[in-house]
CSV table of N, CA and C and ligand atoms in Angstrom, one decimal:
chain,number,residue,atom,x,y,z
A,1,MET,N,16.9,17.5,1.3
A,1,MET,CA,15.9,17.0,2.7
A,1,MET,C,16.9,16.5,3.6
A,2,THR,N,16.6,17.1,4.7
A,2,THR,CA,17.4,16.7,5.9
A,2,THR,C,17.0,15.4,6.6
A,3,GLY,N,17.7,14.6,7.3
A,3,GLY,CA,17.4,13.4,7.7
A,3,GLY,C,16.5,13.3,9.1
A,4,GLY,N,15.7,14.4,9.2
A,4,GLY,CA,14.8,14.4,10.3
A,4,GLY,C,13.4,13.6,10.1
A,5,PRO,N,12.6,13.5,11.1
A,5,PRO,CA,11.3,13.0,10.7
A,5,PRO,C,10.6,13.6,9.7
A,6,ARG,N,10.0,13.0,9.0
A,6,ARG,CA,9.0,13.5,7.7
A,6,ARG,C,7.5,12.8,8.0
A,7,PRO,N,6.5,13.6,7.6
A,7,PRO,CA,5.2,13.1,7.5
A,7,PRO,C,5.2,11.8,6.2
A,8,ALA,N,4.4,11.0,6.4
A,8,ALA,CA,4.3,9.7,5.5
A,8,ALA,C,2.9,9.6,5.1
A,9,VAL,N,2.9,9.1,3.7
A,9,VAL,CA,1.5,8.7,3.1
A,9,VAL,C,1.6,7.3,3.0
A,10,PHE,N,0.5,6.8,3.5
A,10,PHE,CA,0.4,5.2,3.4
A,10,PHE,C,-0.8,5.0,2.4
A,11,LEU,N,-0.3,4.4,1.4
A,11,LEU,CA,-1.1,4.1,0.0
A,11,LEU,C,-1.8,2.5,0.2
A,12,ASP,N,-2.9,2.3,0.1
A,12,ASP,CA,-3.5,0.9,-0.2
A,12,ASP,C,-2.9,0.7,-1.8
A,13,ARG,N,-2.7,-0.5,-2.2
A,13,ARG,CA,-2.2,-0.9,-3.4
A,13,ARG,C,-3.3,-1.0,-4.4
A,14,ASP,N,-4.1,-2.2,-4.3
A,14,ASP,CA,-5.2,-2.6,-5.2
A,14,ASP,C,-6.3,-1.6,-5.1
A,15,GLY,N,-6.7,-0.9,-6.3
A,15,GLY,CA,-7.9,0.1,-6.2
A,15,GLY,C,-7.4,1.6,-6.0
A,16,VAL,N,-5.9,1.7,-5.5
A,16,VAL,CA,-5.4,3.0,-5.6
A,16,VAL,C,-4.1,3.3,-6.4
A,17,LEU,N,-3.1,2.2,-6.5
A,17,LEU,CA,-2.1,2.4,-7.2
A,17,LEU,C,-2.4,1.7,-8.7
A,18,ILE,N,-3.0,0.4,-8.4
A,18,ILE,CA,-3.2,-0.4,-9.6
A,18,ILE,C,-4.6,-0.8,-9.5
A,19,GLU,N,-5.2,-1.1,-10.5
A,19,GLU,CA,-6.7,-1.4,-10.5
A,19,GLU,C,-6.9,-2.8,-9.6
A,20,ASP,N,-8.0,-2.7,-8.9
A,20,ASP,CA,-8.2,-4.0,-8.3
A,20,ASP,C,-9.1,-4.9,-9.1
A,21,THR,N,-8.3,-5.7,-9.8
A,21,THR,CA,-8.9,-6.7,-11.0
A,21,THR,C,-9.2,-8.1,-10.4
A,22,GLY,N,-9.0,-8.1,-9.0
A,22,GLY,CA,-9.2,-9.4,-8.3
A,22,GLY,C,-7.9,-10.1,-8.2
A,23,TYR,N,-7.2,-9.9,-7.0
A,23,TYR,CA,-6.0,-10.5,-6.6
A,23,TYR,C,-4.9,-10.5,-7.7
A,24,PRO,N,-4.7,-9.1,-8.1
A,24,PRO,CA,-3.4,-9.1,-9.3
A,24,PRO,C,-2.3,-9.6,-8.7
A,25,HIS,N,-1.5,-10.2,-9.2
A,25,HIS,CA,-0.2,-10.7,-9.0
A,25,HIS,C,0.8,-10.9,-10.0
A,26,ASP,N,0.2,-10.7,-11.4
A,26,ASP,CA,1.4,-10.7,-12.6
A,26,ASP,C,1.4,-9.4,-13.1
A,27,PRO,N,2.7,-9.1,-13.2
A,27,PRO,CA,3.0,-7.6,-13.9
A,27,PRO,C,2.0,-7.6,-15.2
A,28,ALA,N,2.1,-8.7,-16.0
A,28,ALA,CA,1.6,-8.6,-17.5
A,28,ALA,C,-0.1,-8.2,-17.3
A,29,GLU,N,-0.6,-8.5,-16.1
A,29,GLU,CA,-2.0,-8.1,-15.9
A,29,GLU,C,-2.1,-6.8,-15.1
A,30,VAL,N,-1.2,-6.2,-14.9
A,30,VAL,CA,-1.5,-5.0,-14.1
A,30,VAL,C,-1.8,-3.8,-14.9
A,31,ARG,N,-2.7,-3.1,-14.5
A,31,ARG,CA,-3.2,-1.9,-15.1
A,31,ARG,C,-3.0,-0.9,-14.0
A,32,TRP,N,-2.3,0.3,-14.5
A,32,TRP,CA,-2.1,1.4,-13.3
A,32,TRP,C,-3.3,2.2,-13.4
A,33,ILE,N,-3.5,2.7,-12.0
A,33,ILE,CA,-4.5,3.8,-11.8
A,33,ILE,C,-4.3,5.0,-12.5
A,34,ALA,N,-5.1,5.7,-13.1
A,34,ALA,CA,-4.6,6.9,-14.0
A,34,ALA,C,-4.1,7.8,-12.8
A,35,GLY,N,-2.9,8.3,-13.1
A,35,GLY,CA,-2.1,9.4,-12.5
A,35,GLY,C,-1.3,8.8,-11.3
A,36,ALA,N,-1.3,7.4,-11.2
A,36,ALA,CA,-0.6,6.9,-10.0
A,36,ALA,C,1.0,7.1,-10.0
A,37,PRO,N,1.8,6.9,-10.9
A,37,PRO,CA,3.1,7.3,-10.8
A,37,PRO,C,3.3,8.9,-10.4
A,38,GLU,N,2.6,9.6,-11.4
A,38,GLU,CA,2.6,11.1,-11.1
A,38,GLU,C,2.1,11.5,-9.5
A,39,ALA,N,1.3,10.8,-9.1
A,39,ALA,CA,1.0,11.0,-7.7
A,39,ALA,C,2.1,10.6,-6.7
A,40,VAL,N,2.6,9.5,-6.7
A,40,VAL,CA,3.7,9.1,-5.9
A,40,VAL,C,5.1,10.1,-6.2
A,41,ALA,N,5.1,10.5,-7.5
A,41,ALA,CA,6.3,11.7,-7.6
A,41,ALA,C,6.1,12.9,-6.8
A,42,ARG,N,4.7,13.2,-7.0
A,42,ARG,CA,4.3,14.4,-6.3
A,42,ARG,C,4.5,14.3,-4.6
A,43,LEU,N,4.2,13.1,-4.2
A,43,LEU,CA,4.6,13.1,-2.7
A,43,LEU,C,5.9,12.9,-2.2
A,44,ASN,N,6.9,12.3,-3.3
A,44,ASN,CA,8.1,12.4,-3.2
A,44,ASN,C,8.6,13.9,-3.2
A,45,ARG,N,8.2,14.7,-4.0
A,45,ARG,CA,8.6,15.8,-4.2
A,45,ARG,C,8.1,17.0,-2.9
A,46,ALA,N,7.1,16.7,-2.5
A,46,ALA,CA,6.7,17.2,-1.3
A,46,ALA,C,7.2,17.1,-0.1
A,47,GLY,N,7.9,15.8,-0.1
A,47,GLY,CA,9.0,15.3,1.1
A,47,GLY,C,8.2,14.6,2.0
A,48,PHE,N,7.2,13.7,1.3
A,48,PHE,CA,6.7,12.7,2.4
A,48,PHE,C,7.3,11.3,2.1
A,49,LEU,N,7.4,10.8,3.3
A,49,LEU,CA,7.7,9.3,3.1
A,49,LEU,C,6.5,8.7,2.4
A,50,VAL,N,6.6,7.6,1.6
A,50,VAL,CA,5.7,6.9,0.8
A,50,VAL,C,5.6,5.7,1.0
A,51,PHE,N,4.7,4.9,1.6
A,51,PHE,CA,4.5,3.5,2.0
A,51,PHE,C,3.1,2.8,1.2
A,52,VAL,N,3.6,1.6,0.8
A,52,VAL,CA,2.3,1.0,0.4
A,52,VAL,C,2.0,-0.1,1.5
A,53,VAL,N,0.6,-0.3,2.0
A,53,VAL,CA,0.3,-1.3,2.8
A,53,VAL,C,-0.8,-2.1,2.3
A,54,THR,N,-0.7,-3.4,2.0
A,54,THR,CA,-1.7,-4.0,1.0
A,54,THR,C,-2.1,-5.5,1.7
A,55,ASN,N,-3.3,-5.7,1.9
A,55,ASN,CA,-3.7,-7.0,2.2
A,55,ASN,C,-3.5,-7.9,1.0
A,56,GLN,N,-2.8,-9.2,1.2
A,56,GLN,CA,-2.6,-9.9,0.0
A,56,GLN,C,-3.0,-11.5,0.5
A,57,SER,N,-4.3,-11.5,0.6
A,57,SER,CA,-5.0,-12.9,1.3
A,57,SER,C,-4.9,-13.9,0.1
A,58,GLY,N,-4.6,-13.2,-1.4
A,58,GLY,CA,-4.4,-14.3,-2.4
A,58,GLY,C,-3.3,-15.3,-1.9
A,59,VAL,N,-2.5,-14.9,-1.2
A,59,VAL,CA,-1.5,-15.9,-0.6
A,59,VAL,C,-2.0,-17.0,0.2
A,60,ALA,N,-2.9,-16.7,1.2
A,60,ALA,CA,-3.6,-17.6,2.0
A,60,ALA,C,-4.4,-18.5,1.2
A,61,ARG,N,-5.0,-17.9,0.2
A,61,ARG,CA,-6.0,-18.7,-0.5
A,61,ARG,C,-5.3,-19.6,-1.5
A,62,GLY,N,-4.1,-19.5,-1.8
A,62,GLY,CA,-3.3,-20.4,-2.6
A,62,GLY,C,-3.4,-19.9,-4.1
A,63,LEU,N,-3.7,-18.5,-4.3
A,63,LEU,CA,-3.6,-18.3,-5.4
A,63,LEU,C,-2.5,-17.9,-6.2
A,64,TYR,N,-1.6,-17.6,-5.3
A,64,TYR,CA,-0.1,-17.3,-5.7
A,64,TYR,C,0.9,-17.3,-4.6
A,65,PRO,N,2.2,-17.5,-4.6
A,65,PRO,CA,3.1,-17.9,-3.5
A,65,PRO,C,3.4,-16.2,-3.0
A,66,ASP,N,3.9,-16.4,-1.9
A,66,ASP,CA,4.3,-15.3,-1.1
A,66,ASP,C,5.1,-14.1,-2.0
A,67,GLU,N,6.3,-15.2,-2.5
A,67,GLU,CA,7.2,-14.5,-3.3
A,67,GLU,C,7.0,-13.8,-4.3
A,68,GLN,N,5.7,-14.0,-4.9
A,68,GLN,CA,5.2,-13.4,-6.0
A,68,GLN,C,5.0,-12.0,-5.7
A,69,VAL,N,4.2,-11.6,-4.6
A,69,VAL,CA,4.1,-10.4,-3.9
A,69,VAL,C,5.2,-9.6,-3.9
A,70,GLY,N,6.5,-10.0,-3.6
A,70,GLY,CA,7.8,-9.1,-3.5
A,70,GLY,C,7.9,-8.9,-5.0
A,71,ALA,N,8.0,-9.9,-5.7
A,71,ALA,CA,8.4,-9.8,-7.3
A,71,ALA,C,7.4,-8.8,-8.0
A,72,LEU,N,6.2,-8.6,-7.7
A,72,LEU,CA,5.5,-7.5,-8.2
A,72,LEU,C,5.7,-6.3,-7.7
A,73,HIS,N,6.1,-6.1,-6.4
A,73,HIS,CA,6.6,-4.9,-5.9
A,73,HIS,C,7.9,-4.2,-6.2
A,74,ARG,N,8.6,-5.1,-6.7
A,74,ARG,CA,10.0,-4.8,-7.4
A,74,ARG,C,9.7,-4.4,-8.8
A,75,TRP,N,8.9,-5.1,-9.1
A,75,TRP,CA,8.5,-4.6,-10.7
A,75,TRP,C,7.9,-3.1,-10.8
A,76,MET,N,6.7,-3.0,-9.7
A,76,MET,CA,6.3,-1.8,-9.5
A,76,MET,C,7.4,-0.5,-9.4
A,77,SER,N,8.3,-1.0,-8.3
A,77,SER,CA,9.4,0.2,-8.2
A,77,SER,C,10.1,0.4,-9.3
A,78,GLU,N,10.5,-0.7,-10.3
A,78,GLU,CA,11.1,-0.1,-11.5
A,78,GLU,C,10.4,0.5,-12.4
A,79,ARG,N,9.0,0.3,-12.5
A,79,ARG,CA,8.3,1.0,-13.3
A,79,ARG,C,8.0,2.6,-12.9
A,80,LEU,N,7.9,2.7,-11.7
A,80,LEU,CA,7.8,4.0,-10.8
A,80,LEU,C,8.9,4.8,-11.0
A,81,ALA,N,10.1,4.3,-10.8
A,81,ALA,CA,11.5,5.0,-11.1
A,81,ALA,C,11.5,5.6,-12.3
A,82,GLY,N,11.0,4.6,-13.3
A,82,GLY,CA,11.0,5.3,-14.8
A,82,GLY,C,10.3,6.6,-15.0
A,83,ALA,N,9.4,6.8,-13.9
A,83,ALA,CA,8.5,7.9,-13.9
A,83,ALA,C,8.9,8.9,-13.0
A,84,GLY,N,10.3,8.5,-12.3
A,84,GLY,CA,10.7,9.4,-11.1
A,84,GLY,C,10.0,9.5,-10.2
A,85,ALA,N,9.3,8.4,-9.7
A,85,ALA,CA,8.7,8.1,-8.6
A,85,ALA,C,9.2,7.2,-7.7
A,86,ARG,N,9.2,7.1,-6.4
A,86,ARG,CA,9.8,6.2,-5.2
A,86,ARG,C,8.9,5.9,-4.2
A,87,VAL,N,8.5,4.5,-4.1
A,87,VAL,CA,8.0,4.1,-3.0
A,87,VAL,C,8.9,3.7,-1.9
A,88,ASP,N,9.1,4.1,-0.8
A,88,ASP,CA,10.1,4.0,0.4
A,88,ASP,C,9.9,2.5,1.1
A,89,ALA,N,8.8,2.0,1.1
A,89,ALA,CA,8.6,0.4,1.6
A,89,ALA,C,7.3,0.0,1.2
A,90,PHE,N,7.3,-1.2,0.8
A,90,PHE,CA,5.9,-2.0,0.6
A,90,PHE,C,5.8,-3.0,1.9
A,91,GLU,N,4.6,-3.0,2.3
A,91,GLU,CA,4.4,-4.1,3.4
A,91,GLU,C,3.0,-4.7,3.1
A,92,HIS,N,3.2,-5.8,3.3
A,92,HIS,CA,1.9,-6.7,2.9
A,92,HIS,C,1.7,-7.8,3.9
A,93,CYS,N,0.3,-8.2,3.9
A,93,CYS,CA,0.0,-9.4,4.8
A,93,CYS,C,-0.6,-10.4,4.1
A,94,PRO,N,-0.1,-11.7,4.0
A,94,PRO,CA,-0.5,-12.8,3.2
A,94,PRO,C,-1.6,-13.3,4.0
A,95,HIS,N,-2.0,-13.1,5.1
A,95,HIS,CA,-2.8,-14.1,5.9
A,95,HIS,C,-4.3,-13.8,5.7
A,96,HIS,N,-5.0,-14.8,6.3
A,96,HIS,CA,-6.4,-14.7,6.2
A,96,HIS,C,-7.0,-15.6,7.3
A,97,PRO,N,-8.0,-15.4,8.2
A,97,PRO,CA,-8.4,-16.0,9.3
A,97,PRO,C,-9.1,-17.3,8.8
A,98,ASP,N,-9.4,-17.4,7.7
A,98,ASP,CA,-10.2,-18.7,7.1
A,98,ASP,C,-9.5,-19.3,5.8
A,99,ALA,N,-8.2,-19.1,5.9
A,99,ALA,CA,-7.3,-19.4,4.8
A,99,ALA,C,-7.5,-20.9,4.5
A,100,PRO,N,-7.6,-21.4,3.2
A,100,PRO,CA,-7.4,-23.0,2.9
A,100,PRO,C,-5.9,-23.3,3.3
A,101,LEU,N,-5.0,-22.5,3.3
A,101,LEU,CA,-3.6,-23.1,3.5
A,101,LEU,C,-3.4,-22.8,5.2
A,102,PRO,N,-3.1,-23.9,5.8
A,102,PRO,CA,-3.1,-23.6,7.1
A,102,PRO,C,-1.7,-22.7,7.5
A,103,ALA,N,-0.8,-22.6,6.8
A,103,ALA,CA,0.4,-21.7,7.1
A,103,ALA,C,0.0,-20.3,7.1
A,104,TYR,N,-0.9,-20.0,6.3
A,104,TYR,CA,-1.4,-18.6,6.2
A,104,TYR,C,-2.7,-18.5,7.1
A,105,ARG,N,-3.3,-19.5,7.8
A,105,ARG,CA,-4.3,-19.4,8.6
A,105,ARG,C,-4.2,-18.5,9.8
A,106,ARG,N,-4.5,-17.4,10.1
A,106,ARG,CA,-4.3,-16.6,11.1
A,106,ARG,C,-4.9,-15.2,11.1
A,107,ASN,N,-5.4,-14.9,12.5
A,107,ASN,CA,-6.2,-13.6,12.5
A,107,ASN,C,-4.9,-12.6,12.9
A,108,CYS,N,-4.4,-12.0,11.7
A,108,CYS,CA,-3.0,-11.1,11.8
A,108,CYS,C,-3.4,-9.9,12.2
A,109,ARG,N,-2.7,-9.3,13.2
A,109,ARG,CA,-2.5,-8.1,13.6
A,109,ARG,C,-2.2,-7.0,12.4
A,110,ARG,N,-1.6,-7.6,11.3
A,110,ARG,CA,-1.0,-6.6,10.2
A,110,ARG,C,-2.2,-6.6,9.2
A,111,ARG,N,-3.2,-7.6,9.2
A,111,ARG,CA,-4.3,-7.4,8.2
A,111,ARG,C,-5.4,-6.4,8.5
A,112,LYS,N,-5.4,-5.4,7.5
A,112,LYS,CA,-6.4,-4.3,7.4
A,112,LYS,C,-8.0,-5.3,7.7
A,113,PRO,N,-8.5,-4.6,8.5
A,113,PRO,CA,-8.9,-3.1,9.2
A,113,PRO,C,-7.8,-3.2,10.5
A,114,ALA,N,-7.2,-4.2,10.8
A,114,ALA,CA,-6.2,-3.9,12.0
A,114,ALA,C,-4.9,-2.9,11.6
A,115,PRO,N,-4.3,-2.5,12.4
A,115,PRO,CA,-3.4,-1.2,12.1
A,115,PRO,C,-1.9,-1.9,12.0
A,116,GLY,N,-1.6,-3.2,12.1
A,116,GLY,CA,-0.3,-3.4,12.6
A,116,GLY,C,0.7,-3.0,11.3
A,117,MET,N,0.4,-3.2,10.0
A,117,MET,CA,1.4,-2.8,9.1
A,117,MET,C,1.8,-1.5,9.2
A,118,ILE,N,0.8,-0.5,9.4
A,118,ILE,CA,1.1,1.1,9.8
A,118,ILE,C,1.9,1.3,10.8
A,119,GLU,N,1.6,0.4,12.0
A,119,GLU,CA,2.1,0.6,13.1
A,119,GLU,C,3.9,0.0,13.1
A,120,ASP,N,4.1,-0.9,12.2
A,120,ASP,CA,5.4,-1.6,12.1
A,120,ASP,C,6.2,-0.4,11.1
A,121,LEU,N,5.5,0.3,10.3
A,121,LEU,CA,6.1,1.3,9.6
A,121,LEU,C,6.6,2.4,10.4
A,122,LEU,N,5.6,2.8,11.5
A,122,LEU,CA,5.8,4.0,12.2
A,122,LEU,C,7.0,3.7,13.0
A,123,ARG,N,7.0,2.5,13.5
A,123,ARG,CA,8.2,2.1,14.4
A,123,ARG,C,9.6,1.9,13.7
A,124,ALA,N,9.7,1.8,12.4
A,124,ALA,CA,10.9,1.2,11.8
A,124,ALA,C,11.2,2.5,11.1
A,125,TRP,N,10.6,3.8,10.5
A,125,TRP,CA,10.9,4.8,10.0
A,125,TRP,C,10.7,6.1,10.8
A,126,PRO,N,11.7,7.2,10.5
A,126,PRO,CA,11.4,8.6,11.0
A,126,PRO,C,10.2,9.1,10.7
A,127,VAL,N,9.0,8.7,11.0
A,127,VAL,CA,7.6,9.5,10.7
A,127,VAL,C,7.3,10.5,11.6
A,128,GLU,N,7.0,11.5,11.0
A,128,GLU,CA,6.2,12.7,11.8
A,128,GLU,C,4.8,12.4,11.5
A,129,ARG,N,4.3,12.1,12.8
A,129,ARG,CA,2.6,11.9,12.8
A,129,ARG,C,1.9,13.1,12.0
A,130,ALA,N,2.3,14.2,12.6
A,130,ALA,CA,1.6,15.5,11.9
A,130,ALA,C,1.7,15.5,10.6
A,131,GLY,N,0.7,15.6,9.8
A,131,GLY,CA,0.7,15.7,8.3
A,131,GLY,C,0.5,14.4,7.7
A,132,SER,N,0.8,13.1,8.5
A,132,SER,CA,0.8,12.0,7.8
A,132,SER,C,-0.6,11.4,7.6
A,133,PHE,N,-1.0,10.7,6.5
A,133,PHE,CA,-2.2,10.2,6.4
A,133,PHE,C,-2.2,8.9,5.3
A,134,LEU,N,-3.5,8.3,5.4
A,134,LEU,CA,-3.7,7.3,4.5
A,134,LEU,C,-4.6,7.4,3.3
A,135,VAL,N,-4.4,6.7,2.2
A,135,VAL,CA,-5.3,6.7,1.2
A,135,VAL,C,-5.6,5.3,0.7
A,136,GLY,N,-7.0,4.9,1.0
A,136,GLY,CA,-7.6,3.6,0.6
A,136,GLY,C,-8.8,3.8,-0.4
A,137,ASP,N,-9.2,2.7,-0.5
A,137,ASP,CA,-10.5,2.2,-1.5
A,137,ASP,C,-11.5,2.0,-0.7
A,138,LYS,N,-11.1,1.2,0.3
A,138,LYS,CA,-12.2,0.4,1.3
A,138,LYS,C,-12.4,1.0,2.6
A,139,PRO,N,-13.5,1.0,3.3
A,139,PRO,CA,-13.7,1.4,4.6
A,139,PRO,C,-12.7,0.6,5.6
A,140,SER,N,-12.4,-0.4,5.3
A,140,SER,CA,-11.2,-1.2,6.1
A,140,SER,C,-9.9,-0.6,6.2
A,141,ASP,N,-9.7,0.1,5.0
A,141,ASP,CA,-8.5,0.9,4.9
A,141,ASP,C,-8.5,2.1,5.8
A,142,LEU,N,-9.6,2.7,5.8
A,142,LEU,CA,-9.6,4.0,6.6
A,142,LEU,C,-9.8,3.4,8.2
A,143,ALA,N,-10.3,2.3,8.4
A,143,ALA,CA,-10.3,1.8,9.8
A,143,ALA,C,-9.1,1.6,10.3
A,144,ALA,N,-7.9,1.0,9.5
A,144,ALA,CA,-6.7,0.7,9.9
A,144,ALA,C,-5.9,1.8,10.4
A,145,ALA,N,-6.3,3.0,9.5
A,145,ALA,CA,-5.6,4.3,9.7
A,145,ALA,C,-6.1,4.8,11.0
A,146,ALA,N,-7.6,4.7,11.3
A,146,ALA,CA,-7.9,5.3,12.4
A,146,ALA,C,-7.6,4.6,13.6
A,147,ALA,N,-7.3,3.4,13.5
A,147,ALA,CA,-6.8,2.2,14.6
A,147,ALA,C,-5.4,3.0,14.9
A,148,ALA,N,-4.6,3.3,13.9
A,148,ALA,CA,-3.3,3.8,14.1
A,148,ALA,C,-3.2,5.2,14.5
A,149,GLY,N,-4.6,5.9,14.5
A,149,GLY,CA,-4.3,7.5,15.0
A,149,GLY,C,-4.2,8.2,13.8
A,150,LEU,N,-4.2,7.8,12.5
A,150,LEU,CA,-4.2,8.7,11.4
A,150,LEU,C,-5.4,9.0,10.6
A,151,PRO,N,-5.4,10.1,10.1
A,151,PRO,CA,-6.6,10.4,9.0
A,151,PRO,C,-6.6,9.5,7.8
A,152,GLY,N,-7.7,9.2,7.3
A,152,GLY,CA,-7.7,8.4,6.1
A,152,GLY,C,-8.5,9.0,4.9
A,153,HIS,N,-8.2,9.0,3.7
A,153,HIS,CA,-9.2,9.5,2.7
A,153,HIS,C,-9.7,8.4,1.8
A,154,LEU,N,-10.8,8.3,1.5
A,154,LEU,CA,-11.2,7.1,0.6
A,154,LEU,C,-11.3,7.8,-1.0
A,155,PHE,N,-10.5,7.1,-1.5
A,155,PHE,CA,-10.2,7.4,-2.9
A,155,PHE,C,-11.5,6.9,-3.9
A,156,PRO,N,-12.1,7.7,-4.4
A,156,PRO,CA,-13.2,7.3,-5.3
A,156,PRO,C,-12.8,6.9,-6.8
A,157,GLY,N,-11.8,6.7,-7.2
A,157,GLY,CA,-11.5,6.5,-8.5
A,157,GLY,C,-11.1,7.8,-9.2
A,158,GLY,N,-10.8,7.6,-10.5
A,158,GLY,CA,-10.4,8.8,-11.3
A,158,GLY,C,-9.0,8.8,-11.3
A,159,SER,N,-8.3,10.1,-11.3
A,159,SER,CA,-7.0,10.3,-11.4
A,159,SER,C,-6.6,10.4,-9.6
A,160,LEU,N,-5.5,9.7,-9.4
A,160,LEU,CA,-4.9,9.5,-8.1
A,160,LEU,C,-4.1,10.7,-8.0
A,161,ASP,N,-3.5,11.2,-9.0
A,161,ASP,CA,-2.7,12.5,-9.0
A,161,ASP,C,-3.5,13.7,-8.4
A,162,ALA,N,-4.8,13.8,-9.3
A,162,ALA,CA,-5.6,15.1,-9.0
A,162,ALA,C,-6.2,14.8,-7.7
A,163,PHE,N,-6.5,13.7,-7.1
A,163,PHE,CA,-7.0,13.4,-5.9
A,163,PHE,C,-6.1,13.7,-4.8
A,164,LEU,N,-4.7,13.4,-5.1
A,164,LEU,CA,-3.9,14.0,-3.8
A,164,LEU,C,-3.6,15.1,-4.1
A,165,GLY,N,-3.6,15.8,-5.3
A,165,GLY,CA,-3.4,17.2,-5.2
A,165,GLY,C,-4.4,18.1,-4.5
A,166,GLY,N,-5.7,17.7,-4.3
A,166,GLY,CA,-6.6,18.1,-3.7
A,166,GLY,C,-6.5,17.9,-2.1
A,167,ILE,N,-6.0,16.9,-1.8
A,167,ILE,CA,-5.6,16.8,-0.4
A,167,ILE,C,-4.6,17.7,0.0
A,168,LEU,N,-3.5,17.8,-0.8
A,168,LEU,CA,-2.3,18.3,-0.3
A,168,LEU,C,-2.5,20.1,-0.4
A,169,ARG,N,-3.7,20.5,-1.3
A,169,ARG,CA,-3.7,21.9,-1.4
A,169,ARG,C,-4.0,22.7,-0.2
B,201,MG,MG1,-8.1,-1.5,-2.2
B,202,ZN,ZN1,-0.2,-11.1,8.3
């Protein structure tokens, strides 16, 4: 792979890579979506940059500290590496406009449906927009993609690898 720009896939986390069990934050609770590591490995092989963009208002709600989000992402990276898969960068937004914790009470430009996390990744990485897309499980994910000028695909559940295989075909 040369160092030139590459298309990127932006993945929501909860409901796309891991089950959305309601603010998952403890590795012991995590259940992977079927085919998720295989899907990431498939994207790696196809030459995509792979990013995770996840709202984590559980931080703003005081359910877990911000450091726990990074810890979970490091754990996910290790498990993915064991399956030969790599996420190039994780981005999360800990904010919420009605947060009980004042430090995180903000109408953040990075909180989906706003496109800030995607925009920041587009700025920081050599992304080729043509061929790039997002996969999410909620309309707010697709709205963030649209606001960033990228197509979005709504993951209906089942195997993420089969779903991505269909998109890439
Ligand atoms: Mg989700
Ligand atoms: Zn934020």
